[in-house]
Short mmCIF file of C-alpha atoms in Angstrom, two decimals:
data_model
loop_
_atom_site.label_atom_id
_atom_site.label_comp_id
_atom_site.label_asym_id
_atom_site.label_seq_id
_atom_site.Cartn_x
_atom_site.Cartn_y
_atom_site.Cartn_z
CA UNK A 297 78.11 142.70 89.40
CA UNK A 298 78.46 146.20 87.95
CA UNK A 299 76.40 147.58 90.81
CA UNK A 300 78.74 146.19 93.47
CA UNK A 301 81.83 147.94 94.79
CA UNK A 302 84.63 145.41 94.14
CA UNK A 303 88.21 146.03 95.19
CA UNK A 304 91.20 143.65 95.02
CA UNK A 305 93.61 143.95 97.96
CA UNK A 306 96.88 142.25 98.81
CA UNK A 307 96.37 139.89 101.77
CA UNK A 308 98.65 140.06 104.81
CA UNK A 309 98.91 137.99 107.97
CA UNK A 310 96.64 140.49 109.71
CA UNK A 311 93.81 139.36 107.41
CA UNK A 312 93.80 135.79 108.78
CA UNK A 313 90.38 135.95 110.46
CA UNK A 314 88.70 137.63 107.49
CA UNK A 315 90.13 135.07 105.04
CA UNK A 316 89.12 132.08 107.18
CA UNK A 317 85.61 133.53 107.55
CA UNK A 318 85.01 133.52 103.77
CA UNK A 319 84.07 129.82 103.93
CA UNK A 320 84.02 127.83 107.17
CA UNK A 321 86.97 125.36 107.11
CA UNK A 322 84.67 122.46 107.95
CA UNK A 323 82.90 122.97 104.61
CA UNK A 324 86.06 122.63 102.50
CA UNK A 325 87.64 119.32 101.38
CA UNK A 326 85.36 117.36 103.73
CA UNK A 327 86.90 119.08 106.75
CA UNK A 328 90.53 118.67 105.66
CA UNK A 329 91.15 122.30 104.69
CA UNK A 330 94.84 123.11 105.09
CA UNK A 331 94.66 126.90 104.76
CA UNK A 332 93.96 127.87 108.42
CA UNK A 333 97.08 126.01 109.56
CA UNK A 334 99.26 126.88 106.54
CA UNK A 335 98.21 130.54 106.23
CA UNK A 336 101.08 132.21 108.10
CA UNK A 337 103.71 129.83 106.68
CA UNK A 338 102.54 130.51 103.12
CA UNK A 339 102.57 134.28 103.53
CA UNK A 340 106.15 134.07 104.80
CA UNK A 341 107.28 132.45 101.51
CA UNK A 342 108.90 134.74 98.96
CA UNK A 343 107.22 133.06 95.97
CA UNK A 344 103.66 133.53 97.28
CA UNK A 345 101.12 136.18 96.35
CA UNK A 346 97.71 136.33 98.02
CA UNK A 347 94.76 138.58 97.23
CA UNK A 348 91.21 139.10 98.42
CA UNK A 349 88.25 140.43 96.50
CA UNK A 350 86.47 142.85 98.81
CA UNK A 351 82.83 143.41 97.85
CA UNK A 352 81.02 146.30 99.50
CA UNK A 353 83.66 146.28 102.24
CA UNK A 354 83.51 142.54 102.98
CA UNK A 355 86.09 139.82 102.16
CA UNK A 356 84.16 137.82 99.56
CA UNK A 357 86.83 135.73 97.82
CA UNK A 358 90.47 134.71 98.32
CA UNK A 359 93.17 133.65 95.84
CA UNK A 360 96.74 132.54 96.59
CA UNK A 361 99.39 131.62 94.02
CA UNK A 362 102.89 130.15 93.96
CA UNK A 363 105.51 131.27 91.45
CA UNK A 364 107.75 128.32 90.53
CA UNK A 365 110.03 127.10 87.73
CA UNK A 366 112.44 130.05 87.92
CA UNK A 367 109.53 132.46 87.57
CA UNK A 368 108.05 130.80 84.47
CA UNK A 369 104.94 129.27 86.04
CA UNK A 370 102.27 130.64 88.35
CA UNK A 371 100.37 127.95 90.25
CA UNK A 372 96.94 128.31 91.81
CA UNK A 373 97.60 127.17 95.40
CA UNK A 374 94.43 128.16 97.24
CA UNK A 375 91.14 129.79 96.44
CA UNK A 376 87.67 130.16 97.91
CA UNK A 377 84.57 132.32 97.49
CA UNK A 378 81.74 132.91 99.91
CA UNK A 379 78.53 131.36 98.55
CA UNK A 380 76.79 134.73 98.70
CA UNK A 381 79.14 135.97 95.95
CA UNK A 382 79.23 132.86 93.74
CA UNK A 383 78.90 133.50 90.02
CA UNK A 384 80.50 136.94 90.12
CA UNK A 385 83.78 135.76 88.58
CA UNK A 386 85.83 136.95 91.53
CA UNK A 387 88.46 134.20 91.20
CA UNK A 388 89.22 135.27 87.64
CA UNK A 389 89.32 138.92 88.72
CA UNK A 390 92.07 138.05 91.21
CA UNK A 391 93.78 135.67 88.77
CA UNK A 392 93.99 138.48 86.21
CA UNK A 393 95.35 140.78 88.90
CA UNK A 394 98.03 138.22 89.73
CA UNK A 395 99.35 137.90 86.18
CA UNK A 396 98.94 141.59 85.27
CA UNK A 397 102.17 143.01 83.84
CA UNK A 398 103.92 139.64 84.37
CA UNK A 399 105.38 137.35 81.72
CA UNK A 400 104.47 133.89 82.96
CA UNK A 401 104.81 131.15 80.35
CA UNK A 402 102.30 128.87 82.07
CA UNK A 403 99.45 128.84 84.56
CA UNK A 404 99.18 125.53 86.45
CA UNK A 405 96.93 123.98 89.06
CA UNK A 406 96.11 120.67 90.70
CA UNK A 407 92.64 119.60 91.71
CA UNK A 408 90.66 116.58 92.69
CA UNK A 409 90.13 114.46 89.58
CA UNK A 410 86.40 114.42 90.35
CA UNK A 411 85.92 118.21 90.21
CA UNK A 412 83.58 118.88 87.29
CA UNK A 413 84.72 122.46 86.65
CA UNK A 414 88.29 121.29 85.99
CA UNK A 415 87.16 118.37 83.82
CA UNK A 416 85.02 120.77 81.77
CA UNK A 417 88.00 123.09 81.25
CA UNK A 418 90.13 120.16 80.05
CA UNK A 419 87.38 119.06 77.67
CA UNK A 420 86.95 122.57 76.26
CA UNK A 421 90.70 122.98 75.68
CA UNK A 422 91.06 125.73 78.25
CA UNK A 423 93.47 123.54 80.23
CA UNK A 424 95.83 120.71 79.24
CA UNK A 425 96.06 117.61 81.43
CA UNK A 426 99.72 117.15 82.44
CA UNK A 427 99.71 114.42 85.08
CA UNK A 428 97.23 112.36 87.06
CA UNK A 429 97.89 110.56 90.35
CA UNK A 430 95.79 108.29 92.50
CA UNK A 431 95.52 108.70 96.24
CA UNK A 432 93.99 106.79 99.09
CA UNK A 433 93.11 108.13 102.52
CA UNK A 434 93.80 106.26 105.77
CA UNK A 435 92.67 107.09 109.27
CA UNK A 436 93.55 106.24 112.86
CA UNK A 437 93.74 107.97 116.23
CA UNK A 438 96.81 109.82 117.39
CA UNK A 439 97.05 107.60 120.48
CA UNK A 440 96.88 104.39 118.45
CA UNK A 441 99.51 105.60 116.00
CA UNK A 442 101.89 106.52 118.83
CA UNK A 443 101.28 103.17 120.52
CA UNK A 444 102.06 101.15 117.40
CA UNK A 445 105.15 103.16 116.52
CA UNK A 446 106.44 102.86 120.09
CA UNK A 447 105.82 99.09 119.94
CA UNK A 448 107.84 98.89 116.73
CA UNK A 449 110.58 100.84 118.48
CA UNK A 450 113.28 103.03 117.02
CA UNK A 451 113.88 100.89 113.95
CA UNK A 452 116.93 101.83 111.91
CA UNK A 453 115.95 101.77 108.21
CA UNK A 454 118.34 99.78 106.04
CA UNK A 455 118.37 102.27 103.15
CA UNK A 456 115.85 105.09 103.69
CA UNK A 457 117.35 108.43 104.70
CA UNK A 458 116.29 112.08 104.94
CA UNK A 459 117.04 114.26 101.90
CA UNK A 460 117.80 117.97 102.26
CA UNK A 461 117.03 120.69 99.73
CA UNK A 462 120.51 120.65 98.21
CA UNK A 463 120.44 116.90 97.58
CA UNK A 464 116.86 117.15 96.33
CA UNK A 465 117.99 119.72 93.76
CA UNK A 466 120.66 117.29 92.57
CA UNK A 467 118.06 114.50 92.26
CA UNK A 468 115.65 116.66 90.26
CA UNK A 469 118.36 117.58 87.76
CA UNK A 470 120.07 114.17 87.50
CA UNK A 471 118.47 112.86 84.32
CA UNK A 472 119.47 109.24 84.94
CA UNK A 473 117.62 109.31 88.27
CA UNK A 474 114.75 111.70 87.51
CA UNK A 475 113.60 109.92 84.35
CA UNK A 476 112.70 106.89 86.50
CA UNK A 477 111.18 108.84 89.36
CA UNK A 478 109.35 111.48 87.30
CA UNK A 479 108.70 110.21 83.75
CA UNK A 480 106.32 113.12 83.01
CA UNK A 481 109.08 115.59 83.98
CA UNK A 482 106.92 116.91 86.82
CA UNK A 483 106.85 116.33 90.55
CA UNK A 484 103.73 117.15 92.56
CA UNK A 485 104.33 117.81 96.25
CA UNK A 486 101.54 118.88 98.59
CA UNK A 487 99.30 119.51 95.55
CA UNK A 488 101.81 121.88 93.88
CA UNK A 489 103.34 120.86 90.50
CA UNK A 490 106.99 121.65 89.81
CA UNK A 491 109.28 121.17 86.84
CA UNK A 492 112.57 119.37 87.42
CA UNK A 493 114.58 122.52 88.15
CA UNK A 494 117.15 122.83 90.92
CA UNK A 495 115.72 126.06 92.34
CA UNK A 496 112.35 124.35 92.89
CA UNK A 497 113.93 122.09 95.52
CA UNK A 498 114.15 125.04 97.90
CA UNK A 499 110.46 125.82 97.34
CA UNK A 500 109.40 122.20 97.83
CA UNK A 501 111.28 121.79 101.11
CA UNK A 502 109.21 123.95 103.47
CA UNK A 503 109.30 123.83 107.26
CA UNK A 504 106.49 121.25 107.06
CA UNK A 505 108.20 118.96 104.52
CA UNK A 506 110.07 115.72 105.10
CA UNK A 507 111.80 114.11 102.11
CA UNK A 508 112.99 110.49 102.29
CA UNK A 509 115.06 108.67 99.66
CA UNK A 510 116.19 105.08 99.13
CA UNK A 511 118.40 103.28 96.61
CA UNK A 512 118.67 106.36 94.42
CA UNK A 513 121.57 104.89 92.47
CA UNK A 514 119.89 101.64 91.42
CA UNK A 515 116.72 100.25 89.87
CA UNK A 516 114.73 100.16 93.11
CA UNK A 517 115.01 103.91 93.70
CA UNK A 518 112.19 105.55 95.63
CA UNK A 519 111.58 109.11 96.83
CA UNK A 520 108.77 110.21 99.13
CA UNK A 521 107.54 113.57 100.42
CA UNK A 522 105.49 114.21 103.57
CA UNK A 523 103.67 117.40 104.65
CA UNK A 524 101.34 117.79 107.62
CA UNK A 525 98.69 120.28 108.78
CA UNK A 526 95.95 120.49 111.39
CA UNK A 527 92.32 120.57 110.24
CA UNK A 528 88.85 120.30 111.73
CA UNK A 529 88.84 116.60 110.76
CA UNK A 530 92.18 115.91 112.46
CA UNK A 531 95.91 116.01 111.69
CA UNK A 532 96.38 115.38 107.97
CA UNK A 533 99.61 114.22 106.33
CA UNK A 534 100.04 114.15 102.55
CA UNK A 535 102.63 111.58 101.43
CA UNK A 536 103.65 111.44 97.76
CA UNK A 537 105.45 108.34 96.51
CA UNK A 538 107.69 108.31 93.42
CA UNK A 539 109.70 105.41 92.07
CA UNK A 540 109.74 101.70 92.79
CA UNK A 541 107.00 100.80 95.26
CA UNK A 542 107.97 97.76 97.31
CA UNK A 543 108.80 96.72 100.82
CA UNK A 544 111.21 99.66 101.18
CA UNK A 545 108.17 101.93 101.27
CA UNK A 546 107.46 100.62 104.78
CA UNK A 547 110.70 102.25 105.95
CA UNK A 548 109.63 105.55 104.40
CA UNK A 549 106.22 105.40 106.05
CA UNK A 550 107.87 104.65 109.38
CA UNK A 551 110.11 107.74 109.11
CA UNK A 552 107.27 110.01 107.96
CA UNK A 553 104.99 108.80 110.76
CA UNK A 554 107.78 109.17 113.33
CA UNK A 555 108.15 112.78 112.25
CA UNK A 556 104.39 113.21 112.51
CA UNK A 557 104.08 112.00 116.11
CA UNK A 558 106.93 114.27 117.19
CA UNK A 559 104.31 117.04 116.97
CA UNK A 560 101.30 117.51 119.18
CA UNK A 561 98.38 115.31 118.11
CA UNK A 562 94.88 115.31 119.52
CA UNK A 563 92.13 113.34 117.84
CA UNK A 564 92.28 111.70 114.44
CA UNK A 565 95.23 111.25 112.09
CA UNK A 566 94.53 111.12 108.36
CA UNK A 567 97.21 110.00 105.92
CA UNK A 568 96.72 110.67 102.21
CA UNK A 569 99.11 108.62 100.11
CA UNK A 570 99.59 109.70 96.47
CA UNK A 571 101.13 107.47 93.80
CA UNK A 572 101.19 106.84 90.06
CA UNK A 573 98.01 105.43 88.56
CA UNK A 574 99.48 102.03 87.68
CA UNK A 575 100.40 101.31 91.30
CA UNK A 576 98.45 98.56 93.06
CA UNK A 577 96.75 100.38 95.89
CA UNK A 578 96.15 97.15 97.83
CA UNK A 579 99.87 96.87 98.55
CA UNK A 580 99.98 100.37 100.02
CA UNK A 581 96.85 99.62 102.07
CA UNK A 582 98.52 96.54 103.57
CA UNK A 583 101.55 98.63 104.56
CA UNK A 584 99.28 101.25 106.14
CA UNK A 585 97.45 98.52 108.07
CA UNK A 586 100.76 97.61 109.75
CA UNK A 587 100.70 101.04 111.35
CA UNK A 588 97.06 100.75 112.42
CA UNK A 589 95.74 102.93 109.61
CA UNK A 590 92.43 101.90 108.05
CA UNK A 591 91.35 102.93 104.58
CA UNK A 592 88.63 105.54 104.28
CA UNK A 593 87.43 107.94 101.61
CA UNK A 594 87.63 111.67 102.17
CA UNK A 595 87.20 113.97 99.18
CA UNK A 596 87.98 111.66 96.28
CA UNK A 597 90.70 109.23 95.21
CA UNK A 598 92.63 111.06 92.49
CA UNK A 599 94.20 114.36 91.50
CA UNK A 600 94.83 115.95 88.14
CA UNK A 601 97.52 118.50 87.28
CA UNK A 602 96.61 120.92 84.50
CA UNK A 603 98.45 123.64 82.66
CA UNK A 604 97.60 126.40 80.23
CA UNK A 605 98.89 129.77 79.05
CA UNK A 606 97.44 133.11 80.14
CA UNK A 607 96.43 133.76 76.51
CA UNK A 608 94.41 130.55 76.24
CA UNK A 609 92.89 130.77 79.72
CA UNK A 610 91.56 134.31 79.27
CA UNK A 611 90.66 133.95 75.59
#
């Protein structure tokens, strides 16, 4: 490593092709890599920092972080290293660059619960496990999804309604509501963990995010988040479910899927539904089947959120 010329540079939108060339998108997350479609949106966000490690003049590694929780937490949002440069520690070089001269209380990340490197860091005490969620993946074609939704028609949900960023901020900070929805005092949306802070609502609600709420004032309260992106495997939509999972969830799925088909779809549609570990996944699968979505497995069935401090991580 000492013999290589390594330079860390701030990534801009003009670097899109060089970043995407680091690792072919089809080789990441079983073809469901979000970065090519999210890249420009992420770089437009004020809480995002992105860097590349340039080795001997070539983009070798990429690291992108979110700053959340009123500036207290830096979250690893995206990272990749070309295989030719594996083992050089380039991710940590960029991670150190990100936190240099900053006073972050915590460093957080989410990952597939099957990723050995993360599990090893938890076991060694380098990271603390904060929250785990299960997910299941479902697949259909865009044409079939449109056909089924058009057959159902423009159903008017009895309780489900869209939630804007202002109302979401009120939900996050309403202890009587949030303690039921988020008992670990965290909400994970689109793989990013957030504390229950009002300002986070405006980071959660991106141009790709749909938030649906039902019965938020009673014991059957439920809140769901949907985000979509195009990948080599098809159009992927992440849907996180918090609260009481019952028949009302069908209304939420209907609204999220309606939003999805309002965009151009060609090829496959993959829905990843995330939920608390104690949830019976068979119930969610039956609801997905109503919309013509069949269960499949693409890159695991669980995620883990971890947290540490800069001092512990770089000890």
